[in-house]
Amino acid sequence: MKKQDYIDDLGRKLTAGTIDRRGFMKGALATGMAVSAATALADQAQAATPKKGGTMVMGIGHGSTTDSKDPGLFENDFTISLTHSYNGYLTQIAADGSLEPSVAESWESSPDAKVWTFKLRDGVEFHNGKSVTADDVVASINHHRGEDSTSAAAPLVSAVTDIKADGKNTVVVTLGAGNADFPFIVHDYHIPVMQATSDGKMDYASEIGCGAYKIDHYDTGVSAELSKHANHWDSSVGHLDGAQMLVLHDPNARTAALVSGDCDSIDRVDLKTAGLLGRKPGVNLHKVDGTQHYTFPMRGDQAPWNDNNIRMALKYACDRQEMVDKILFGYGAVGNDHPIGSGQRFFNTELEQKTFDPDKSKYYLKQAGLDSLSVDLSVADAAFAGAIDAGVLYQNSAKKCGISINVIREPSDGYWSDVWMNKGWCASYWGGRPVEDLMFSTAYESGVAWNEAFWSNARFDELLIAARAELDQDKRREMYWEMQDICANDCSTVIPMFASYVFATNDSVGHPDTFATNWDKDGHRWMERWWKKS
């Protein structure tokens, strides 16, 4: 073994706890390493070693008193963090973006990817001591199926034609058409494994899950208190004795709570003051690039947004780079009116990037038979930090195109129930999804519950179904490239920017060296993965 490989192996053993600091130092010094260097490496390895115990307080800039306890209706960062804490899923996303086993220890498919068989691991318990069985999984997936389903996951499982238990630990899912990404689908935060009732329904009202933590108290839109589930199957997660989550909509309130020590960590750091906050003693600023993007969806089923010329005029009236500079302060990149991030498998590298262009905007207005346009835009910082300011920037750039945007400041509480998908044009955000099909199926397929733009395109829907079942990766790429083109130039959503996840912790918080990029706060699994150093 090479010297560096041997030292790296020692570091991994120290981090895992299979050797102590003395053992590490003895091995490192035997290679001829200087004492100072060996000490520094030992300190670094031990800093990444989870400690058990303590309670962590997280301040979250989202959550509403109208939040539902039905996981099919979860739609904000508070409920997503909560479900990843007290619920378990068949599969999960690792920090490196790969898919890994969870409640299901393995899975396999038929050659045409139409039949998927999941083997459940032994020893998974709900918080009340009941063992997780295949019947629970069947009830949990069926909760999102059927014509009357209001779940945001309904389109994700719409292809399921049959699901059955084959014994206590095996679930067989049959699809109407092949889906190469189906194991990714069942990791979606709307589809936790929860208890089945006596009549085969999913029991979400009891708030009993099989995750690393159990809910002790939950006041919707205000706070939640959780404690460790002693019999959780995975001893490598859940280092804390407990955690508290607080809804703090105001960015100044979140920052003050972190600085004062009332919170150990906060999300959605105010980007205007992020640099200053990161320089404060005891505060650590974290920036993670991922699939998060900010949107301005229009009601494509209503005038004037049902005219694509109007939509294109508004897209070219947006100064995207100005928004990245002044709203994200460089913590992100310009968007191109489709939701696929530049780091994803099938990102279209050849699609022309839209820029602020008054002449093109005026051209499309003329095509719509107009010389000017006046529209309302509803915004609140509940949509994303800086949404109000982004609306004002949009208003200013649009003036140069003959477009008058009336920016309406809405209250944050109730924004997602009263404004989003109700008002004609508003601000929104998406954390993105790890695979293209999940993102498109959740928010862009015709008629799905979370198609926030009420948009429909027959060619897009045709490609979506075909790409999902296609196993040839080159053919899939061609289809997803065309779908991004259709979104960018037809969909009634403006996507001006992709935003980095920016959150902060104090010195008492320990965490792995690598954060997950699929969601905010380490893939929303901070309660599982982080620990208290002191």
Short mmCIF file of C-alpha atoms in Angstrom, two decimals:
data_model
loop_
_atom_site.label_atom_id
_atom_site.label_comp_id
_atom_site.label_asym_id
_atom_site.label_seq_id
_atom_site.Cartn_x
_atom_site.Cartn_y
_atom_site.Cartn_z
CA MET A 1 0.00 0.00 0.00
CA LYS A 2 1.30 3.47 -0.90
CA LYS A 3 2.16 5.82 1.96
CA GLN A 4 -0.68 8.25 1.20
CA ASP A 5 -3.20 5.43 0.79
CA TYR A 6 -2.13 4.05 4.18
CA ILE A 7 -2.55 7.44 5.84
CA ASP A 8 -5.96 7.94 4.18
CA ASP A 9 -7.02 4.54 5.47
CA LEU A 10 -5.92 5.49 8.99
CA GLY A 11 -7.99 8.67 8.72
CA ARG A 12 -11.08 6.73 7.68
CA LYS A 13 -10.61 4.33 10.60
CA LEU A 14 -10.26 7.21 13.06
CA THR A 15 -13.37 8.87 11.66
CA ALA A 16 -15.31 5.59 11.86
CA GLY A 17 -14.10 5.00 15.42
CA THR A 18 -12.33 1.69 14.68
CA ILE A 19 -9.06 3.13 15.96
CA ASP A 20 -8.40 5.87 18.53
CA ARG A 21 -6.29 9.01 18.22
CA ARG A 22 -3.28 7.25 19.71
CA GLY A 23 -3.53 4.49 17.11
CA PHE A 24 -3.74 7.03 14.32
CA MET A 25 -0.71 8.96 15.57
CA LYS A 26 1.34 5.78 15.99
CA GLY A 27 0.55 4.63 12.45
CA ALA A 28 1.11 8.06 10.88
CA LEU A 29 4.42 8.65 12.62
CA ALA A 30 5.61 5.19 11.52
CA THR A 31 5.47 6.47 7.91
CA GLY A 32 7.92 9.23 8.76
CA MET A 33 5.31 11.97 8.96
CA ALA A 34 6.18 14.95 11.16
CA VAL A 35 4.40 15.17 14.51
CA SER A 36 2.80 18.51 13.62
CA ALA A 37 1.41 17.17 10.35
CA ALA A 38 0.09 14.00 11.99
CA THR A 39 -1.55 16.07 14.73
CA ALA A 40 -3.25 18.32 12.17
CA LEU A 41 -4.58 15.31 10.24
CA ALA A 42 -5.84 13.71 13.44
CA ASP A 43 -7.66 16.92 14.38
CA GLN A 44 -9.21 17.09 10.92
CA ALA A 45 -10.37 13.46 11.03
CA GLN A 46 -11.82 13.81 14.52
CA ALA A 47 -13.69 16.99 13.57
CA ALA A 48 -15.66 14.88 11.06
CA THR A 49 -16.39 12.16 13.62
CA PRO A 50 -20.04 12.33 14.74
CA LYS A 51 -20.69 12.76 18.44
CA LYS A 52 -23.80 11.39 20.07
CA GLY A 53 -26.25 13.42 22.13
CA GLY A 54 -27.45 16.98 22.45
CA THR A 55 -30.30 18.93 20.91
CA MET A 56 -30.14 21.07 17.77
CA VAL A 57 -32.38 24.03 16.94
CA MET A 58 -33.00 24.89 13.28
CA GLY A 59 -34.58 28.16 12.09
CA ILE A 60 -36.45 27.68 8.82
CA GLY A 61 -37.70 30.47 6.56
CA HIS A 62 -40.75 28.56 5.40
CA GLY A 63 -43.83 26.90 6.84
CA SER A 64 -47.45 27.99 7.09
CA THR A 65 -50.37 27.58 9.47
CA THR A 66 -52.24 26.06 6.52
CA ASP A 67 -49.73 23.21 6.12
CA SER A 68 -51.29 19.76 5.80
CA LYS A 69 -50.17 16.65 7.66
CA ASP A 70 -50.86 14.59 4.54
CA PRO A 71 -47.42 13.91 2.98
CA GLY A 72 -49.00 14.02 -0.46
CA LEU A 73 -49.61 17.72 0.14
CA PHE A 74 -46.23 18.66 1.63
CA GLU A 75 -44.93 21.63 -0.34
CA ASN A 76 -42.41 23.67 1.64
CA ASP A 77 -39.01 23.40 3.29
CA PHE A 78 -40.42 23.02 6.80
CA THR A 79 -42.59 20.02 5.94
CA ILE A 80 -39.89 18.48 3.72
CA SER A 81 -37.31 18.66 6.52
CA LEU A 82 -39.87 17.29 8.95
CA THR A 83 -40.81 14.29 6.80
CA HIS A 84 -37.17 13.35 6.23
CA SER A 85 -36.73 13.34 10.00
CA TYR A 86 -39.64 11.19 11.15
CA ASN A 87 -40.36 9.13 8.03
CA GLY A 88 -38.50 6.43 6.14
CA TYR A 89 -38.48 5.87 2.37
CA LEU A 90 -37.89 2.85 0.17
CA THR A 91 -34.81 4.54 -1.32
CA GLN A 92 -32.84 7.69 -0.58
CA ILE A 93 -30.36 10.03 -2.22
CA ALA A 94 -26.78 9.86 -0.93
CA ALA A 95 -24.67 12.96 -0.45
CA ASP A 96 -22.93 12.29 -3.78
CA GLY A 97 -26.27 12.24 -5.62
CA SER A 98 -26.43 8.46 -6.11
CA LEU A 99 -29.41 6.32 -5.17
CA GLU A 100 -28.97 4.09 -2.15
CA PRO A 101 -31.08 1.58 -0.22
CA SER A 102 -33.16 2.59 2.78
CA VAL A 103 -36.30 0.75 3.94
CA ALA A 104 -35.81 -1.36 0.81
CA GLU A 105 -32.46 -3.12 1.00
CA SER A 106 -32.49 -4.01 -2.71
CA TRP A 107 -34.55 -3.85 -5.91
CA GLU A 108 -34.52 -5.30 -9.38
CA SER A 109 -36.52 -4.88 -12.56
CA SER A 110 -37.73 -6.90 -15.49
CA PRO A 111 -35.75 -6.37 -18.74
CA ASP A 112 -38.33 -3.85 -19.99
CA ALA A 113 -38.36 -1.93 -16.65
CA LYS A 114 -42.10 -2.54 -16.27
CA VAL A 115 -41.98 -4.77 -13.19
CA TRP A 116 -40.00 -3.70 -10.13
CA THR A 117 -39.44 -5.92 -7.10
CA PHE A 118 -38.37 -4.33 -3.80
CA LYS A 119 -36.97 -6.40 -0.93
CA LEU A 120 -37.55 -4.78 2.46
CA ARG A 121 -34.85 -5.02 5.09
CA ASP A 122 -35.52 -6.82 8.35
CA GLY A 123 -35.72 -4.91 11.62
CA VAL A 124 -37.34 -1.67 10.44
CA GLU A 125 -39.77 -0.47 13.12
CA PHE A 126 -42.35 2.25 13.32
CA HIS A 127 -42.16 4.53 16.34
CA ASN A 128 -44.87 2.50 18.11
CA GLY A 129 -42.83 -0.70 17.81
CA LYS A 130 -44.74 -2.24 14.90
CA SER A 131 -42.54 -3.81 12.20
CA VAL A 132 -42.68 -2.35 8.71
CA THR A 133 -44.17 -4.84 6.26
CA ALA A 134 -44.95 -5.00 2.57
CA ASP A 135 -48.60 -4.18 3.34
CA ASP A 136 -47.50 -0.81 4.76
CA VAL A 137 -45.58 -0.05 1.57
CA VAL A 138 -48.54 -1.00 -0.61
CA ALA A 139 -50.88 1.27 1.41
CA SER A 140 -48.33 4.12 1.31
CA ILE A 141 -47.99 4.07 -2.48
CA ASN A 142 -51.70 3.52 -3.07
CA HIS A 143 -52.40 6.68 -1.06
CA HIS A 144 -51.19 8.70 -4.05
CA ARG A 145 -53.05 6.71 -6.73
CA GLY A 146 -56.54 6.99 -8.17
CA GLU A 147 -58.59 9.60 -9.99
CA ASP A 148 -59.57 11.34 -6.76
CA SER A 149 -56.01 11.72 -5.48
CA THR A 150 -54.97 15.26 -4.57
CA SER A 151 -51.37 14.22 -3.92
CA ALA A 152 -48.54 16.02 -5.70
CA ALA A 153 -47.05 12.54 -6.20
CA ALA A 154 -50.08 11.32 -8.18
CA PRO A 155 -48.39 11.86 -11.56
CA LEU A 156 -45.27 10.07 -10.32
CA VAL A 157 -47.17 6.86 -9.61
CA SER A 158 -49.82 7.20 -12.33
CA ALA A 159 -48.07 4.50 -14.38
CA VAL A 160 -48.54 1.94 -11.60
CA THR A 161 -51.13 -0.59 -12.78
CA ASP A 162 -50.68 -3.06 -9.94
CA ILE A 163 -48.89 -3.22 -6.62
CA LYS A 164 -48.93 -6.18 -4.29
CA ALA A 165 -47.21 -7.73 -1.30
CA ASP A 166 -45.40 -11.01 -1.95
CA GLY A 167 -44.96 -12.10 1.64
CA LYS A 168 -44.04 -9.73 4.47
CA ASN A 169 -40.83 -8.34 2.98
CA THR A 170 -41.36 -8.17 -0.78
CA VAL A 171 -43.31 -5.62 -2.84
CA VAL A 172 -43.94 -6.08 -6.56
CA VAL A 173 -44.87 -3.01 -8.61
CA THR A 174 -46.14 -3.34 -12.17
CA LEU A 175 -46.12 -0.33 -14.50
CA GLY A 176 -48.14 0.29 -17.63
CA ALA A 177 -44.93 1.31 -19.39
CA GLY A 178 -41.27 0.89 -18.58
CA ASN A 179 -39.61 3.45 -16.31
CA ALA A 180 -35.84 3.26 -15.92
CA ASP A 181 -35.96 5.78 -13.06
CA PHE A 182 -38.70 4.21 -10.93
CA PRO A 183 -36.42 3.56 -7.90
CA PHE A 184 -35.72 7.30 -7.89
CA ILE A 185 -39.44 8.05 -7.86
CA VAL A 186 -40.09 6.22 -4.59
CA HIS A 187 -37.54 8.41 -2.79
CA ASP A 188 -39.74 11.47 -3.44
CA TYR A 189 -40.54 13.25 -0.19
CA HIS A 190 -44.29 12.86 -0.76
CA ILE A 191 -44.04 9.04 -0.68
CA PRO A 192 -42.88 7.97 2.80
CA VAL A 193 -43.50 4.48 4.16
CA MET A 194 -46.21 4.88 6.79
CA GLN A 195 -48.47 2.47 8.66
CA ALA A 196 -51.40 0.77 6.96
CA THR A 197 -54.75 0.90 8.70
CA SER A 198 -56.95 -2.17 9.09
CA ASP A 199 -58.74 -1.28 5.86
CA GLY A 200 -55.52 -0.85 3.87
CA LYS A 201 -55.28 2.95 3.94
CA MET A 202 -52.18 4.96 4.85
CA ASP A 203 -52.30 6.34 8.39
CA TYR A 204 -50.64 9.75 8.25
CA ALA A 205 -52.82 11.45 10.88
CA SER A 206 -51.08 9.67 13.77
CA GLU A 207 -47.70 11.11 12.65
CA ILE A 208 -46.06 7.75 13.36
CA GLY A 209 -43.20 7.06 10.97
CA CYS A 210 -40.15 4.82 10.85
CA GLY A 211 -37.51 7.54 10.58
CA ALA A 212 -34.59 8.31 12.85
CA TYR A 213 -36.71 10.73 14.93
CA LYS A 214 -40.25 10.75 16.25
CA ILE A 215 -42.53 13.76 16.59
CA ASP A 216 -43.19 14.84 20.18
CA HIS A 217 -45.02 18.06 19.30
CA TYR A 218 -45.95 19.73 16.02
CA ASP A 219 -47.67 23.10 15.73
CA THR A 220 -48.22 23.66 12.01
CA GLY A 221 -46.58 26.80 10.72
CA VAL A 222 -44.91 27.47 14.07
CA SER A 223 -42.60 24.73 15.38
CA ALA A 224 -41.90 21.03 15.83
CA GLU A 225 -40.08 19.10 18.53
CA LEU A 226 -38.61 15.66 17.88
CA SER A 227 -36.66 13.04 19.82
CA LYS A 228 -34.50 10.12 18.73
CA HIS A 229 -36.17 6.86 17.72
CA ALA A 230 -34.20 4.39 19.83
CA ASN A 231 -34.89 1.40 17.57
CA HIS A 232 -34.10 2.99 14.24
CA TRP A 233 -32.51 0.42 11.92
CA ASP A 234 -29.57 2.60 10.80
CA SER A 235 -27.05 3.35 13.56
CA SER A 236 -24.96 5.52 11.20
CA VAL A 237 -27.55 8.33 11.30
CA GLY A 238 -29.48 10.13 14.03
CA HIS A 239 -26.68 11.35 16.29
CA LEU A 240 -28.80 13.88 18.20
CA ASP A 241 -30.97 13.18 21.22
CA GLY A 242 -33.50 15.55 19.76
CA ALA A 243 -34.13 18.60 17.61
CA GLN A 244 -36.41 21.59 17.40
CA MET A 245 -37.58 23.28 14.21
CA LEU A 246 -38.79 26.89 14.27
CA VAL A 247 -40.62 28.79 11.54
CA LEU A 248 -38.89 32.16 11.15
CA HIS A 249 -40.12 33.83 7.98
CA ASP A 250 -38.23 37.08 8.48
CA PRO A 251 -34.57 36.79 7.39
CA ASN A 252 -33.48 39.32 10.01
CA ALA A 253 -35.16 37.26 12.72
CA ARG A 254 -33.39 34.11 11.50
CA THR A 255 -30.03 35.84 11.44
CA ALA A 256 -30.55 37.31 14.91
CA ALA A 257 -31.54 33.88 16.26
CA LEU A 258 -28.33 32.35 14.93
CA VAL A 259 -26.06 35.11 16.20
CA SER A 260 -27.70 35.13 19.66
CA GLY A 261 -27.44 31.35 19.97
CA ASP A 262 -31.20 30.76 19.99
CA CYS A 263 -30.71 28.68 16.83
CA ASP A 264 -27.80 26.41 15.98
CA SER A 265 -28.45 26.70 12.26
CA ILE A 266 -30.63 28.65 9.84
CA ASP A 267 -31.55 28.23 6.19
CA ARG A 268 -32.17 30.85 3.51
CA VAL A 269 -29.46 33.19 4.67
CA ASP A 270 -30.15 36.78 3.60
CA LEU A 271 -27.76 37.02 0.64
CA LYS A 272 -27.46 40.79 1.06
CA THR A 273 -25.65 40.27 4.34
CA ALA A 274 -24.30 36.74 3.80
CA GLY A 275 -20.68 37.86 3.55
CA LEU A 276 -20.94 39.90 6.73
CA LEU A 277 -22.63 37.04 8.59
CA GLY A 278 -19.93 34.60 7.50
CA ARG A 279 -17.25 36.81 9.04
CA LYS A 280 -18.84 36.77 12.48
CA PRO A 281 -16.92 34.70 15.06
CA GLY A 282 -18.60 31.39 15.71
CA VAL A 283 -20.69 31.45 12.49
CA ASN A 284 -20.02 29.23 9.47
CA LEU A 285 -21.54 30.03 6.08
CA HIS A 286 -22.22 27.17 3.65
CA LYS A 287 -22.86 27.47 -0.11
CA VAL A 288 -24.01 24.42 -2.06
CA ASP A 289 -24.73 24.49 -5.80
CA GLY A 290 -27.60 22.27 -6.91
CA THR A 291 -30.90 22.18 -8.77
CA GLN A 292 -32.76 24.90 -6.82
CA HIS A 293 -34.38 27.45 -9.11
CA TYR A 294 -36.67 30.45 -8.75
CA THR A 295 -39.68 30.85 -10.99
CA PHE A 296 -42.41 33.29 -12.03
CA PRO A 297 -45.27 31.02 -13.19
CA MET A 298 -48.17 32.55 -15.14
CA ARG A 299 -51.63 31.03 -15.42
CA GLY A 300 -51.25 29.66 -18.93
CA ASP A 301 -54.94 28.80 -18.95
CA GLN A 302 -55.96 32.45 -18.59
CA ALA A 303 -55.60 35.60 -20.66
CA PRO A 304 -53.26 37.21 -21.39
CA TRP A 305 -50.81 34.42 -20.52
CA ASN A 306 -52.52 31.86 -22.76
CA ASP A 307 -50.86 33.65 -25.70
CA ASN A 308 -47.28 32.44 -26.11
CA ASN A 309 -46.33 35.76 -27.71
CA ILE A 310 -47.13 37.42 -24.37
CA ARG A 311 -45.12 34.79 -22.55
CA MET A 312 -42.11 35.30 -24.81
CA ALA A 313 -42.37 39.08 -24.49
CA LEU A 314 -42.20 38.73 -20.71
CA LYS A 315 -39.27 36.28 -20.90
CA TYR A 316 -37.18 38.68 -22.98
CA ALA A 317 -38.20 41.57 -20.67
CA CYS A 318 -36.39 39.92 -17.76
CA ASP A 319 -32.81 40.94 -17.00
CA ARG A 320 -31.60 37.59 -15.62
CA GLN A 321 -28.00 38.58 -14.98
CA GLU A 322 -29.14 41.61 -12.99
CA MET A 323 -31.24 39.33 -10.79
CA VAL A 324 -28.31 36.96 -10.20
CA ASP A 325 -26.11 39.94 -9.31
CA LYS A 326 -28.57 41.85 -7.14
CA ILE A 327 -30.81 39.13 -5.68
CA LEU A 328 -28.43 36.18 -5.43
CA PHE A 329 -25.31 38.35 -5.02
CA GLY A 330 -23.46 35.83 -7.16
CA TYR A 331 -24.74 32.78 -5.24
CA GLY A 332 -26.20 31.19 -8.37
CA ALA A 333 -26.46 31.37 -12.15
CA VAL A 334 -28.88 32.59 -14.83
CA GLY A 335 -31.77 30.34 -15.79
CA ASN A 336 -33.17 29.68 -19.24
CA ASP A 337 -36.88 29.02 -18.60
CA HIS A 338 -36.58 25.27 -18.07
CA PRO A 339 -35.97 23.47 -14.75
CA ILE A 340 -33.02 21.22 -15.58
CA GLY A 341 -29.74 22.18 -13.91
CA SER A 342 -26.39 22.36 -15.69
CA GLY A 343 -25.01 19.49 -13.59
CA GLN A 344 -27.73 17.02 -14.54
CA ARG A 345 -27.29 14.08 -16.92
CA PHE A 346 -29.36 15.38 -19.81
CA PHE A 347 -28.85 19.15 -19.56
CA ASN A 348 -29.18 20.73 -23.01
CA THR A 349 -25.80 22.38 -23.62
CA GLU A 350 -26.80 23.70 -27.05
CA LEU A 351 -29.98 25.57 -26.16
CA GLU A 352 -29.65 29.30 -26.84
CA GLN A 353 -29.50 31.27 -23.58
CA LYS A 354 -32.11 34.02 -23.31
CA THR A 355 -30.86 37.47 -22.36
CA PHE A 356 -32.58 40.77 -21.69
CA ASP A 357 -33.64 42.01 -25.13
CA PRO A 358 -36.16 44.89 -25.38
CA ASP A 359 -36.35 44.62 -29.16
CA LYS A 360 -37.34 40.95 -29.07
CA SER A 361 -39.79 41.65 -26.26
CA LYS A 362 -41.46 44.40 -28.29
CA TYR A 363 -41.47 42.13 -31.35
CA TYR A 364 -43.49 39.48 -29.49
CA LEU A 365 -45.86 42.15 -28.15
CA LYS A 366 -46.53 43.19 -31.74
CA GLN A 367 -47.12 39.56 -32.70
CA ALA A 368 -49.78 39.54 -29.98
CA GLY A 369 -51.32 42.65 -31.53
CA LEU A 370 -50.16 44.96 -28.72
CA ASP A 371 -47.95 48.02 -28.35
CA SER A 372 -47.95 47.81 -24.54
CA LEU A 373 -48.98 45.47 -21.77
CA SER A 374 -50.00 45.87 -18.11
CA VAL A 375 -49.99 42.85 -15.76
CA ASP A 376 -49.98 42.11 -12.01
CA LEU A 377 -47.21 40.09 -10.34
CA SER A 378 -47.86 38.76 -6.81
CA VAL A 379 -44.77 38.24 -4.66
CA ALA A 380 -43.72 37.55 -1.08
CA ASP A 381 -40.41 36.53 0.43
CA ALA A 382 -42.12 33.27 1.40
CA ALA A 383 -41.62 32.35 -2.26
CA PHE A 384 -37.86 32.87 -2.01
CA ALA A 385 -35.57 35.25 -0.22
CA GLY A 386 -35.53 38.47 -2.23
CA ALA A 387 -38.67 37.69 -4.23
CA ILE A 388 -40.10 41.16 -3.61
CA ASP A 389 -36.90 42.84 -4.75
CA ALA A 390 -36.76 40.51 -7.76
CA GLY A 391 -40.27 41.62 -8.69
CA VAL A 392 -39.20 45.25 -8.55
CA LEU A 393 -36.15 44.55 -10.75
CA TYR A 394 -38.40 42.78 -13.22
CA GLN A 395 -40.76 45.77 -13.14
CA ASN A 396 -37.89 48.14 -13.96
CA SER A 397 -36.48 46.12 -16.85
CA ALA A 398 -39.92 45.49 -18.34
CA LYS A 399 -40.60 49.24 -18.54
CA LYS A 400 -37.98 49.43 -21.27
CA CYS A 401 -40.03 46.94 -23.28
CA GLY A 402 -43.37 48.74 -23.04
CA ILE A 403 -44.57 46.41 -20.28
CA SER A 404 -45.98 47.68 -16.98
CA ILE A 405 -45.68 45.17 -14.14
CA ASN A 406 -47.68 46.00 -11.04
CA VAL A 407 -45.81 44.30 -8.16
CA ILE A 408 -48.26 43.21 -5.44
CA ARG A 409 -46.69 42.41 -2.07
CA GLU A 410 -48.58 39.50 -0.53
CA PRO A 411 -48.38 38.28 3.10
CA SER A 412 -45.99 35.36 3.68
CA ASP A 413 -48.35 33.36 5.86
CA GLY A 414 -50.86 31.63 3.64
CA TYR A 415 -48.93 32.52 0.47
CA TRP A 416 -48.86 28.92 -0.75
CA SER A 417 -52.56 28.34 -0.16
CA ASP A 418 -53.94 31.74 -1.21
CA VAL A 419 -51.58 33.06 -3.88
CA TRP A 420 -49.56 30.27 -5.46
CA MET A 421 -51.56 28.60 -8.24
CA ASN A 422 -54.45 31.00 -7.52
CA LYS A 423 -53.29 34.43 -8.63
CA GLY A 424 -52.56 35.01 -12.32
CA TRP A 425 -48.80 35.53 -12.00
CA CYS A 426 -46.68 35.00 -8.93
CA ALA A 427 -43.25 34.05 -7.58
CA SER A 428 -42.30 30.49 -6.69
CA TYR A 429 -39.30 28.23 -6.15
CA TRP A 430 -38.32 24.62 -6.69
CA GLY A 431 -35.62 22.52 -5.10
CA GLY A 432 -35.39 20.58 -8.34
CA ARG A 433 -35.24 16.79 -8.60
CA PRO A 434 -32.29 14.41 -9.05
CA VAL A 435 -33.56 13.10 -12.41
CA GLU A 436 -35.25 14.93 -15.25
CA ASP A 437 -38.37 12.77 -15.35
CA LEU A 438 -39.22 13.56 -11.73
CA MET A 439 -39.04 17.31 -12.29
CA PHE A 440 -41.01 17.28 -15.52
CA SER A 441 -43.61 14.81 -14.23
CA THR A 442 -44.20 16.76 -11.04
CA ALA A 443 -44.62 20.24 -12.46
CA TYR A 444 -44.85 20.27 -16.27
CA GLU A 445 -46.94 17.32 -17.43
CA SER A 446 -50.41 18.39 -18.54
CA GLY A 447 -52.97 18.38 -15.76
CA VAL A 448 -50.77 17.33 -12.84
CA ALA A 449 -51.54 18.84 -9.43
CA TRP A 450 -48.42 20.98 -9.23
CA ASN A 451 -48.32 22.24 -12.80
CA GLU A 452 -48.04 25.74 -11.38
CA ALA A 453 -48.20 27.36 -14.81
CA PHE A 454 -51.34 25.45 -15.88
CA TRP A 455 -49.42 24.70 -19.06
CA SER A 456 -50.12 21.99 -21.61
CA ASN A 457 -48.14 20.91 -24.64
CA ALA A 458 -49.01 17.70 -26.50
CA ARG A 459 -45.52 17.18 -27.93
CA PHE A 460 -43.95 17.63 -24.50
CA ASP A 461 -46.31 15.06 -22.96
CA GLU A 462 -45.57 12.60 -25.78
CA LEU A 463 -41.81 12.95 -25.24
CA LEU A 464 -42.17 12.68 -21.46
CA ILE A 465 -43.82 9.26 -21.72
CA ALA A 466 -41.39 8.03 -24.37
CA ALA A 467 -38.25 9.19 -22.56
CA ARG A 468 -39.38 7.60 -19.30
CA ALA A 469 -39.51 4.15 -20.88
CA GLU A 470 -36.47 4.51 -23.17
CA LEU A 471 -33.44 2.50 -21.99
CA ASP A 472 -31.07 3.78 -24.71
CA GLN A 473 -29.31 6.71 -23.04
CA ASP A 474 -28.49 8.52 -26.28
CA LYS A 475 -32.14 8.45 -27.35
CA ARG A 476 -33.22 9.61 -23.90
CA ARG A 477 -30.82 12.54 -24.17
CA GLU A 478 -32.32 13.65 -27.49
CA MET A 479 -35.81 13.57 -26.00
CA TYR A 480 -34.91 15.49 -22.85
CA TRP A 481 -33.05 18.08 -24.92
CA GLU A 482 -36.16 18.68 -27.00
CA MET A 483 -38.31 18.89 -23.87
CA GLN A 484 -36.08 21.61 -22.44
CA ASP A 485 -36.36 23.52 -25.71
CA ILE A 486 -40.17 23.27 -25.60
CA CYS A 487 -40.23 24.48 -22.00
CA ALA A 488 -37.94 27.39 -22.67
CA ASN A 489 -39.87 28.64 -25.68
CA ASP A 490 -43.47 27.70 -24.98
CA CYS A 491 -44.11 27.14 -21.26
CA SER A 492 -45.84 29.90 -19.28
CA THR A 493 -43.08 30.00 -16.65
CA VAL A 494 -40.18 32.41 -16.45
CA ILE A 495 -37.15 30.80 -14.76
CA PRO A 496 -34.63 33.63 -14.40
CA MET A 497 -32.11 32.03 -12.05
CA PHE A 498 -30.73 28.93 -10.38
CA ALA A 499 -29.88 29.67 -6.76
CA SER A 500 -27.23 28.06 -4.60
CA TYR A 501 -28.36 26.74 -1.23
CA VAL A 502 -26.91 29.10 1.37
CA PHE A 503 -27.31 28.19 5.03
CA ALA A 504 -25.36 28.84 8.21
CA THR A 505 -24.36 26.94 11.33
CA ASN A 506 -22.66 27.92 14.55
CA ASP A 507 -19.49 26.31 15.88
CA SER A 508 -21.43 23.78 17.95
CA VAL A 509 -22.68 22.01 14.81
CA GLY A 510 -20.72 19.14 13.32
CA HIS A 511 -21.45 17.82 9.82
CA PRO A 512 -19.96 15.60 7.10
CA ASP A 513 -17.37 17.06 4.77
CA THR A 514 -19.75 16.83 1.80
CA PHE A 515 -23.29 18.22 1.73
CA ALA A 516 -25.98 16.74 -0.50
CA THR A 517 -26.97 18.95 -3.43
CA ASN A 518 -30.47 17.63 -4.16
CA TRP A 519 -32.15 19.81 -1.50
CA ASP A 520 -31.34 22.54 0.98
CA LYS A 521 -29.69 21.75 4.33
CA ASP A 522 -27.87 18.60 3.25
CA GLY A 523 -30.74 17.17 1.24
CA HIS A 524 -33.13 18.12 4.08
CA ARG A 525 -31.49 15.32 6.07
CA TRP A 526 -29.63 17.59 8.48
CA MET A 527 -31.32 16.02 11.50
CA GLU A 528 -30.05 12.60 10.43
CA ARG A 529 -26.56 13.60 9.32
CA TRP A 530 -25.43 16.44 11.60
CA TRP A 531 -24.38 16.38 15.24
CA LYS A 532 -23.57 18.63 18.17
CA LYS A 533 -19.87 19.05 18.85
CA SER A 534 -20.56 20.79 22.14
#
